[in-house]
């Protein structure tokens, strides 16, 4: 069987997290150096290390089987692409921003103005859908300086924390798209990726869960079970001290703080939280 070919960003915001995902799935990609194509050390896979903008085309043309890239880049490419999995890293949004002191307050106010962006097709599409006409200036980097250079009244750019906007004296007006890294393939083709997805899913599931254990008065167990929508039902073990038990279970990362406080209020003590490496449902 020929190795699966996967395109990854060579250098940039998704590069490290993409390799980490593969590594946690037991797939080791050695340092690429100058190479474009790097075989995995322990899995039938070949990584193609590319500029992220090129990844959708490589996938759409069938040069590679899979790719990991920002959803924003997929949409900007306008290629026929299927999103196989959302990967939970590289989260950001595509937003319209203007100088802090600009009179522009809403999307409508940008009508007839100039907008600089590295995402001309997405920008074009969003403004067209909103029924607003703007003049789009395509830039290939440092979009945020365009307003201060007098090149545009606004920018449409990727924002993660908003600190870059703040640094350049810009303010967000509205958001067009939420994005994260995605695993992509060409639509309507059968790829032999069952084993690969089994591994990826185990890593993604584990990232969303925490393993917790705590001590509890035995009488509080029914209340604890109601609070804990674990995998099946919690593991309960007796403590050496009579009337006390140790409860082990898995909790969704997003609910952890809420659950921990509720557990404490019903008498839980010594709540330990642990990282889960893999989770196979
Ligand atoms: P390349 O050299 O591969 O073309 P790039 O400069 O176009 O890289 P990066 O800045 O590395 O791209 O960003 C890659 C992707 O990371 C973006 O397309 C976006 O999906 C995501 N991302 C997450 N947070 C941010 C952020 N704060 N700024 C820009 N992109 C971000
Ligand atoms: Mg790029």
Coordinates of C-alpha atoms in Angstrom, one line a residue, residues 94-190:
X94 CA -12.0 36.9 10.1
X95 CA -13.0 40.4 11.1
X96 CA -13.5 43.9 9.7
X97 CA -11.4 46.5 11.6
X98 CA -11.0 50.2 11.3
X99 CA -8.8 52.8 13.1
X100 CA -10.0 53.5 16.6
X101 CA -11.0 57.1 15.9
X102 CA -12.8 56.2 12.6
X103 CA -16.4 57.3 12.2
X104 CA -17.2 53.8 10.9
X105 CA -19.3 52.0 13.6
X106 CA -21.2 49.4 11.7
X107 CA -20.8 47.2 8.6
X108 CA -23.1 49.6 6.6
X109 CA -20.8 52.5 7.3
X110 CA -18.0 51.0 5.2
X111 CA -20.1 51.3 2.1
X112 CA -18.1 52.8 -0.8
X113 CA -14.9 52.8 1.2
X114 CA -11.6 51.0 0.6
X115 CA -10.7 47.8 2.4
X116 CA -7.3 46.1 2.5
X117 CA -7.1 42.4 3.0
X118 CA -5.1 39.2 2.5
X119 CA -8.3 37.4 1.9
X120 CA -9.8 39.1 -1.2
X121 CA -12.2 36.4 -2.2
X122 CA -13.8 35.9 1.2
X123 CA -13.9 39.6 1.7
X124 CA -15.6 40.1 -1.7
X125 CA -18.1 37.4 -0.9
X126 CA -19.0 38.7 2.5
X127 CA -19.5 42.2 1.4
X128 CA -21.5 41.1 -1.6
X129 CA -23.8 39.0 0.7
X130 CA -24.3 42.0 2.9
X131 CA -25.2 44.1 -0.1
X132 CA -22.3 46.5 0.5
X133 CA -19.9 47.6 -2.2
X134 CA -16.3 48.3 -1.2
X135 CA -13.0 48.7 -3.1
X136 CA -10.8 45.8 -2.2
X137 CA -7.0 46.2 -2.0
X138 CA -5.2 42.8 -1.9
X139 CA -2.1 42.8 0.3
X140 CA 0.1 39.8 1.1
X141 CA 1.0 40.7 4.7
X142 CA 1.0 43.5 7.2
X143 CA -2.6 44.4 6.3
X144 CA -2.9 46.2 9.7
X145 CA -0.7 49.1 8.6
X146 CA -2.8 49.9 5.5
X147 CA -5.1 52.4 7.2
X148 CA -2.3 54.4 8.7
X149 CA -0.6 54.5 5.3
X150 CA -3.8 56.0 3.8
X151 CA -4.3 53.0 1.6
X152 CA -7.7 52.0 3.0
X153 CA -10.4 53.0 5.5
X154 CA -10.6 49.4 6.9
X155 CA -9.1 46.0 6.9
X156 CA -10.4 42.5 6.8
X157 CA -8.0 40.2 8.6
X158 CA -7.5 37.2 10.8
X159 CA -7.8 38.0 14.5
X160 CA -7.1 35.6 17.3
X161 CA -6.7 37.6 20.5
X162 CA -7.1 41.1 19.1
X163 CA -3.7 42.2 20.4
X164 CA -2.3 42.9 16.9
X165 CA -5.3 45.2 16.2
X166 CA -4.8 47.0 19.5
X167 CA -1.1 47.5 18.8
X168 CA -1.9 49.2 15.5
X169 CA -4.7 51.3 16.9
X170 CA -7.5 49.4 15.2
X171 CA -10.9 48.5 16.5
X172 CA -13.1 45.5 15.4
X173 CA -16.4 46.4 13.7
X174 CA -17.7 42.9 12.9
X175 CA -16.8 39.3 12.4
X176 CA -17.3 37.4 9.2
X177 CA -16.1 33.9 9.9
X178 CA -14.9 31.8 12.8
X179 CA -12.0 29.5 11.8
X180 CA -9.9 26.7 13.2
X181 CA -7.5 24.2 11.7
X182 CA -9.2 21.4 9.7
X183 CA -8.3 18.1 8.2
X184 CA -9.3 18.2 4.6
X185 CA -9.6 15.8 1.6
X186 CA -11.0 15.8 -1.9
X187 CA -14.8 15.2 -1.8
X188 CA -16.3 11.9 -3.0
X189 CA -13.3 9.7 -2.8
X190 CA -12.7 6.7 -0.6

